[in-house]
């Protein structure tokens, strides 16, 4: 009960203080979009769009038991999907890794590409748990699922990655 | 090992706890896949992006726009189209953000020509975030002229001192000249700085914003430091109509709900208007049977038998249940005149078990009213017995016909 009340208060605080919301979540949304799009520059552009939308719409959000962060990820995921569709129609997806290209190895590139081909919810669970380091209880709140379902998603993500890399002939990373 | 057990084992491997071989191999794969995304975003980049977002994306905050100065606003609104990005857009965005709060306002309004209208002073609160205002208008010398309350849903209540009349309307458009005569320049400015394109000039310690639309133009000087308005000129067809000087514009703490209500006005006559400006009157009365949709006090109350009637009002309908000197009204958007006329100066607000809200008004000529709001349905209890407890007690005993 107290947890719910705290969550509600946190939601209202974030809703009322856009600057704090931005500073807390902008970096993670950039990282998430970079993983989805394979380009940090594109991620910065799209993150600006996500927060422009948040600036307009977060003050009017209704409390549905989920943090504002969940709304941000949903908007970011939708925008990333639109961007990927647009790219498919125009230019082929680059195989660029997110990190410094000088550190990229063929296996790392294959791994990054494999991660981007996973379903969006698999990518999100990996991102929230392993990039942002959130506990599964928090991952579950953001993804609006229970902890067990999120753990199963993580397992499926790992198995899919292994299969995709096997197809590419990559054994060790 | 089942999938569920493997998933739990994988989580153990990810946290560094002892785990099986397969879980550890999968964990290593996941960590390697996630690793390229674990970069930091420098705080300077975050701050730059934050400034860009808040400056380049003016908010559209009003779900229901302010109706203040509706005649002029209507003209302004017609020009709410796409405008190209200009260098002044950042200033305009900051100006819009500056008034996105509750302010105490005091301003002098001086006509350009003495014959246009007498100089007036307005004072009160404007809640820019929710689109509410409560303004008093005074003539020079402090004589009250009018008091106006604009609610977030667009409805308006206006008291006119000359006739001691309170006009209640669903919107400014229902009033004979809109809300223009309330002269709330800040409300008008708040509305237009959000929706219109401003031409901006930097003049020393102020910016000058020209918010033009059709024949009406506001030339607003805002502080280059606080981005709050200092002076507004209203121009029409290029000619100055009035100058508004803000003598006080002070950020205020959020006001309680009761402060967004008219002050008591003893013996004021209440006139209710429909959306198209017609006065609400009783047009037809017909005997009826109690329907299960209404709320009442039973077939008898305090020894008096219920007399149920269907009432046709201008713009709506109501059910009237009379128990001697106690009358229960069921209505929706249009309130029966008897309910509004009974609203006295003192107000008590409380909730019933189940969440319905009760507003109780006491004191005008021994008439007491309690209005119980159940979502879109309203039930008013009007008593002429002069007993405060009467309507409050009755409000707590409302039931639907047929219910125990």
PDB file of C-alpha atoms in Angstrom, chain A residues 121-122 125-126 136 143 145 147-159, chain B residues 7 10:
ATOM      1  CA  UNK A 121       9.990  -6.182 -25.750  1.00  0.00           C
ATOM      2  CA  UNK A 122      13.063  -8.475 -25.707  1.00  0.00           C
ATOM      3  CA  UNK A 125      13.979  -6.050 -21.021  1.00  0.00           C
ATOM      4  CA  UNK A 126      17.688  -6.412 -21.854  1.00  0.00           C
ATOM      5  CA  UNK A 136      13.286  -6.905 -12.087  1.00  0.00           C
ATOM      6  CA  UNK A 143       6.901  -2.987 -18.843  1.00  0.00           C
ATOM      7  CA  UNK A 145       4.200  -7.224 -16.625  1.00  0.00           C
ATOM      8  CA  UNK A 147       8.525 -10.227 -12.598  1.00  0.00           C
ATOM      9  CA  UNK A 148       8.297 -13.845 -13.777  1.00  0.00           C
ATOM     10  CA  UNK A 149       7.142 -12.768 -17.237  1.00  0.00           C
ATOM     11  CA  UNK A 150      10.050 -10.326 -17.482  1.00  0.00           C
ATOM     12  CA  UNK A 151      12.528 -13.059 -16.477  1.00  0.00           C
ATOM     13  CA  UNK A 152      11.076 -15.325 -19.149  1.00  0.00           C
ATOM     14  CA  UNK A 153      11.432 -12.531 -21.709  1.00  0.00           C
ATOM     15  CA  UNK A 154      15.080 -12.165 -20.737  1.00  0.00           C
ATOM     16  CA  UNK A 155      15.659 -15.902 -21.173  1.00  0.00           C
ATOM     17  CA  UNK A 156      13.998 -15.852 -24.594  1.00  0.00           C
ATOM     18  CA  UNK A 157      16.092 -12.843 -25.575  1.00  0.00           C
ATOM     19  CA  UNK A 158      19.255 -14.689 -24.608  1.00  0.00           C
ATOM     20  CA  UNK A 159      18.259 -17.854 -26.485  1.00  0.00           C
TER      21      UNK A 159
ATOM     22  CA  UNK B   7      15.032 -17.996 -16.243  1.00  0.00           C
ATOM     23  CA  UNK B  10      19.843 -16.777 -15.562  1.00  0.00           C
TER      24      UNK B  10
END
